């Protein structure tokens, strides 16, 4: 029999509804896996097993909602009332929030439970946590949602909350061989998330299947959404200047995927990123630096000695940006979003790299975030879907990117892409 922690969210729900599984058994299996593996993987930062099992027993006694009995891992920049939230920084060691973040409260409202807190890069920026890629402990899991991706990939949790401001979900998902769903900006409420760049911060979902990502993402709104693959999606491989940094194996894998999609009935074209969008790729980083410098103003003024050198350098990039430039950047991004629909004329979704290639060796760096920058700035839904393996035997994924607000359709296209691996 499959161990409960290896079940998908949908499989676990079906088993619970059939009386073949309890939430307590599922949570216990996840906790046993954490006890077995976390010393090596270092995904979880805070646990209270007795409390988690108590939540599960309550769920079994009064099952309700689309998330009934499902244990969520929560990225450590998302506040939890019961478990400490340190935001990946020594400044907040032992910090105990007074309330749950909105997304955590919604999990509980619709029947789910909190499994534990998982590691994040420092304030969800570039300085990595100690988390390792569970598929090869000598390699990075990506960042900043490092613990979220590692926990799901290693069967410690069926689902985890992550965040993305640049590429903090799509890259770790690609590196760890799982699904990373960055919804349309604002789809999941960010109250209780430590702000970094409020113009771009997005709470995300990491799972082992597209169907699970859709179920959990929409389940936070009380909806029960079953995603089926689109029969014949209209896809476009989107090229840009960023492809200069893509490794040959990633570029070839996306071309191979496009060919497989055509054989499976998809219409596949090639498009070039318009100059108007190319010109604002670098704007994302400057906007990030300005807003992060403000968001972390208290910490910067009172605890800068506990910042990493990398964070200090990144925040310094916002020093010489004045209010006029900031408002201009916001206006430029808004106009680009308003005009972005043209890129999707006759196209359901774009195919784009989520990373340069497979996960790099070592954990001192979590890889380049550049491939999520534009799409995070544009507020569009993105789904990183496992695609193939690279030359070192580690996963590589592909980004499926849809128009603003087209989350359900984008997930349906992502499900089509997911199915190509089984053909």
Short mmCIF file of N, CA, C and O in Angstrom, two decimals, residues 143-200:
data_model
loop_
_atom_site.label_atom_id
_atom_site.label_comp_id
_atom_site.label_asym_id
_atom_site.label_seq_id
_atom_site.Cartn_x
_atom_site.Cartn_y
_atom_site.Cartn_z
N UNK A 143 15.57 29.07 -4.79
CA UNK A 143 15.08 29.98 -3.76
C UNK A 143 14.14 31.02 -4.38
O UNK A 143 14.02 31.08 -5.59
N UNK A 144 13.45 31.75 -3.57
CA UNK A 144 13.56 31.73 -2.13
C UNK A 144 12.66 30.70 -1.44
O UNK A 144 12.79 30.47 -0.23
N UNK A 145 11.75 30.08 -2.19
CA UNK A 145 10.84 29.08 -1.61
C UNK A 145 11.52 27.73 -1.54
O UNK A 145 10.99 26.70 -1.97
N UNK A 146 12.71 27.72 -0.95
CA UNK A 146 13.54 26.52 -0.92
C UNK A 146 12.91 25.41 -0.08
O UNK A 146 12.80 24.27 -0.53
N UNK A 147 12.52 25.74 1.14
CA UNK A 147 11.92 24.73 1.99
C UNK A 147 10.60 24.22 1.46
O UNK A 147 10.28 23.03 1.59
N UNK A 148 9.82 25.10 0.85
CA UNK A 148 8.53 24.69 0.29
C UNK A 148 8.71 23.65 -0.79
O UNK A 148 8.04 22.60 -0.80
N UNK A 149 9.62 23.92 -1.73
CA UNK A 149 9.84 22.99 -2.84
C UNK A 149 10.45 21.68 -2.34
O UNK A 149 10.03 20.59 -2.77
N UNK A 150 11.42 21.77 -1.44
CA UNK A 150 12.09 20.56 -0.95
C UNK A 150 11.12 19.68 -0.17
O UNK A 150 11.13 18.45 -0.30
N UNK A 151 10.28 20.28 0.66
CA UNK A 151 9.33 19.51 1.46
C UNK A 151 8.35 18.74 0.60
O UNK A 151 8.04 17.57 0.86
N UNK A 152 7.84 19.39 -0.43
CA UNK A 152 6.88 18.72 -1.32
C UNK A 152 7.57 17.66 -2.16
O UNK A 152 7.06 16.53 -2.32
N UNK A 153 8.75 17.96 -2.69
CA UNK A 153 9.46 17.01 -3.53
C UNK A 153 9.89 15.77 -2.76
O UNK A 153 9.96 14.67 -3.32
N UNK A 154 10.15 15.92 -1.46
CA UNK A 154 10.64 14.81 -0.65
C UNK A 154 9.52 14.10 0.11
O UNK A 154 9.78 13.33 1.03
N UNK A 155 8.27 14.37 -0.24
CA UNK A 155 7.11 13.70 0.34
C UNK A 155 6.95 13.98 1.84
O UNK A 155 6.36 13.20 2.56
N UNK A 156 7.47 15.14 2.28
CA UNK A 156 7.24 15.57 3.65
C UNK A 156 5.88 16.25 3.77
O UNK A 156 5.29 16.26 4.85
N UNK A 157 5.41 16.85 2.69
CA UNK A 157 4.13 17.56 2.69
C UNK A 157 3.50 17.40 1.31
O UNK A 157 4.22 17.40 0.30
N UNK A 158 2.18 17.31 1.23
CA UNK A 158 1.54 17.21 -0.08
C UNK A 158 1.42 18.55 -0.79
O UNK A 158 1.28 18.62 -2.01
N UNK A 159 1.48 19.65 0.00
CA UNK A 159 1.32 20.98 -0.57
C UNK A 159 2.02 21.97 0.35
O UNK A 159 2.10 21.77 1.56
N UNK A 160 2.55 23.03 -0.24
CA UNK A 160 3.20 24.07 0.55
C UNK A 160 2.88 25.44 -0.04
O UNK A 160 2.74 25.59 -1.26
N UNK A 161 2.76 26.41 0.85
CA UNK A 161 2.71 27.80 0.41
C UNK A 161 4.14 28.26 0.13
O UNK A 161 5.06 28.02 0.92
N UNK A 162 4.33 28.95 -0.99
CA UNK A 162 5.55 29.67 -1.27
C UNK A 162 5.21 31.11 -1.53
O UNK A 162 4.08 31.56 -1.28
N UNK A 163 6.19 31.86 -2.00
CA UNK A 163 5.94 33.22 -2.46
C UNK A 163 6.78 33.45 -3.70
O UNK A 163 7.74 32.73 -3.96
N UNK A 164 6.39 34.46 -4.47
CA UNK A 164 7.21 34.87 -5.62
C UNK A 164 7.12 36.37 -5.79
O UNK A 164 6.02 36.93 -5.88
N UNK A 165 8.29 36.99 -5.84
CA UNK A 165 8.39 38.40 -6.21
C UNK A 165 9.19 38.54 -7.50
O UNK A 165 8.97 39.48 -8.26
N UNK A 166 10.07 37.60 -7.76
CA UNK A 166 10.80 37.54 -9.04
C UNK A 166 10.63 36.16 -9.66
O UNK A 166 9.92 36.00 -10.63
N UNK A 167 11.29 35.14 -9.08
CA UNK A 167 11.14 33.77 -9.60
C UNK A 167 11.21 32.76 -8.47
O UNK A 167 11.64 31.63 -8.66
N UNK A 168 10.75 33.15 -7.29
CA UNK A 168 10.98 32.37 -6.08
C UNK A 168 10.16 31.10 -5.97
O UNK A 168 10.33 30.34 -5.01
N UNK A 169 9.26 30.87 -6.91
CA UNK A 169 8.50 29.61 -6.94
C UNK A 169 8.81 28.80 -8.18
O UNK A 169 9.05 27.60 -8.11
N UNK A 170 8.81 29.44 -9.34
CA UNK A 170 8.97 28.67 -10.57
C UNK A 170 10.35 28.01 -10.66
O UNK A 170 10.49 26.90 -11.17
N UNK A 171 11.39 28.68 -10.14
CA UNK A 171 12.73 28.10 -10.20
C UNK A 171 12.89 26.92 -9.23
O UNK A 171 13.33 25.85 -9.63
N UNK A 172 12.53 27.06 -7.93
CA UNK A 172 12.62 25.91 -7.04
C UNK A 172 11.77 24.73 -7.50
O UNK A 172 12.17 23.57 -7.35
N UNK A 173 10.59 25.02 -8.05
CA UNK A 173 9.75 23.93 -8.56
C UNK A 173 10.47 23.18 -9.68
O UNK A 173 10.48 21.94 -9.73
N UNK A 174 11.08 23.93 -10.58
CA UNK A 174 11.82 23.31 -11.68
C UNK A 174 13.00 22.49 -11.15
O UNK A 174 13.22 21.35 -11.57
N UNK A 175 13.76 23.05 -10.22
CA UNK A 175 14.93 22.36 -9.67
C UNK A 175 14.56 21.08 -8.92
O UNK A 175 15.35 20.13 -8.88
N UNK A 176 13.39 21.08 -8.28
CA UNK A 176 13.00 19.93 -7.44
C UNK A 176 12.02 18.99 -8.13
O UNK A 176 11.58 18.01 -7.52
N UNK A 177 11.66 19.29 -9.37
CA UNK A 177 10.82 18.37 -10.13
C UNK A 177 9.37 18.33 -9.70
O UNK A 177 8.72 17.28 -9.79
N UNK A 178 8.83 19.46 -9.27
CA UNK A 178 7.43 19.53 -8.85
C UNK A 178 6.73 20.66 -9.60
O UNK A 178 7.32 21.32 -10.46
N UNK A 179 5.47 20.89 -9.24
CA UNK A 179 4.67 21.95 -9.87
C UNK A 179 4.69 23.18 -8.98
O UNK A 179 4.49 23.09 -7.76
N UNK A 180 4.95 24.34 -9.57
CA UNK A 180 4.89 25.61 -8.86
C UNK A 180 3.91 26.52 -9.54
O UNK A 180 4.08 26.86 -10.71
N UNK A 181 2.87 26.92 -8.84
CA UNK A 181 1.80 27.76 -9.41
C UNK A 181 1.87 29.15 -8.79
O UNK A 181 1.62 29.33 -7.61
N UNK A 182 2.25 30.14 -9.62
CA UNK A 182 2.19 31.55 -9.22
C UNK A 182 0.91 32.13 -9.80
O UNK A 182 0.79 32.33 -11.00
N UNK A 183 -0.08 32.38 -8.96
CA UNK A 183 -1.35 32.88 -9.49
C UNK A 183 -1.24 34.30 -10.03
O UNK A 183 -0.23 34.99 -9.85
N UNK A 184 -2.31 34.72 -10.68
CA UNK A 184 -2.46 36.14 -10.99
C UNK A 184 -2.26 36.95 -9.71
O UNK A 184 -2.74 36.59 -8.63
N UNK A 185 -1.53 38.04 -9.82
CA UNK A 185 -1.23 38.91 -8.68
C UNK A 185 -2.50 39.23 -7.90
O UNK A 185 -3.50 39.67 -8.46
N UNK A 186 -2.47 38.96 -6.59
CA UNK A 186 -3.60 39.29 -5.73
C UNK A 186 -4.64 38.20 -5.58
O UNK A 186 -5.55 38.33 -4.76
N UNK A 187 -4.52 37.11 -6.34
CA UNK A 187 -5.54 36.05 -6.27
C UNK A 187 -5.57 35.43 -4.87
O UNK A 187 -6.63 35.09 -4.35
N UNK A 188 -4.40 35.24 -4.26
CA UNK A 188 -4.31 34.77 -2.89
C UNK A 188 -3.93 35.97 -2.02
O UNK A 188 -2.91 36.62 -2.25
N UNK A 189 -4.75 36.27 -1.04
CA UNK A 189 -4.58 37.47 -0.22
C UNK A 189 -3.24 37.45 0.51
O UNK A 189 -2.83 36.43 1.06
N UNK A 190 -2.52 38.58 0.51
CA UNK A 190 -1.17 38.64 1.08
C UNK A 190 -1.13 39.20 2.50
O UNK A 190 -0.04 39.40 3.04
N UNK A 191 -2.28 39.44 3.15
CA UNK A 191 -2.24 39.91 4.53
C UNK A 191 -1.50 38.88 5.39
O UNK A 191 -1.79 37.69 5.36
N UNK A 192 -0.52 39.37 6.13
CA UNK A 192 0.28 38.48 6.96
C UNK A 192 1.53 37.95 6.28
O UNK A 192 2.29 37.19 6.89
N UNK A 193 1.76 38.35 5.05
CA UNK A 193 3.02 38.07 4.37
C UNK A 193 3.98 39.22 4.65
O UNK A 193 3.59 40.38 4.53
N UNK A 194 5.22 38.92 5.03
CA UNK A 194 6.21 39.98 5.23
C UNK A 194 6.43 40.68 3.90
O UNK A 194 6.92 40.07 2.94
N UNK A 195 6.09 41.97 3.77
CA UNK A 195 6.21 42.64 2.47
C UNK A 195 7.67 42.76 2.03
O UNK A 195 8.58 42.94 2.85
N UNK A 196 7.87 42.68 0.74
CA UNK A 196 9.18 42.90 0.16
C UNK A 196 9.05 43.92 -0.96
O UNK A 196 9.53 45.03 -0.86
N UNK A 197 8.34 43.54 -2.02
CA UNK A 197 7.99 44.48 -3.08
C UNK A 197 6.48 44.38 -3.27
O UNK A 197 6.01 43.53 -4.03
N UNK A 198 5.71 45.21 -2.58
CA UNK A 198 4.25 45.07 -2.60
C UNK A 198 3.64 45.14 -4.00
O UNK A 198 2.53 44.64 -4.21
N UNK A 199 4.33 45.75 -4.94
CA UNK A 199 3.83 45.81 -6.31
C UNK A 199 3.93 44.47 -7.02
O UNK A 199 3.36 44.31 -8.11
N UNK A 200 4.64 43.50 -6.40
CA UNK A 200 4.88 42.22 -7.09
C UNK A 200 4.71 41.00 -6.19
O UNK A 200 4.54 39.88 -6.70
#
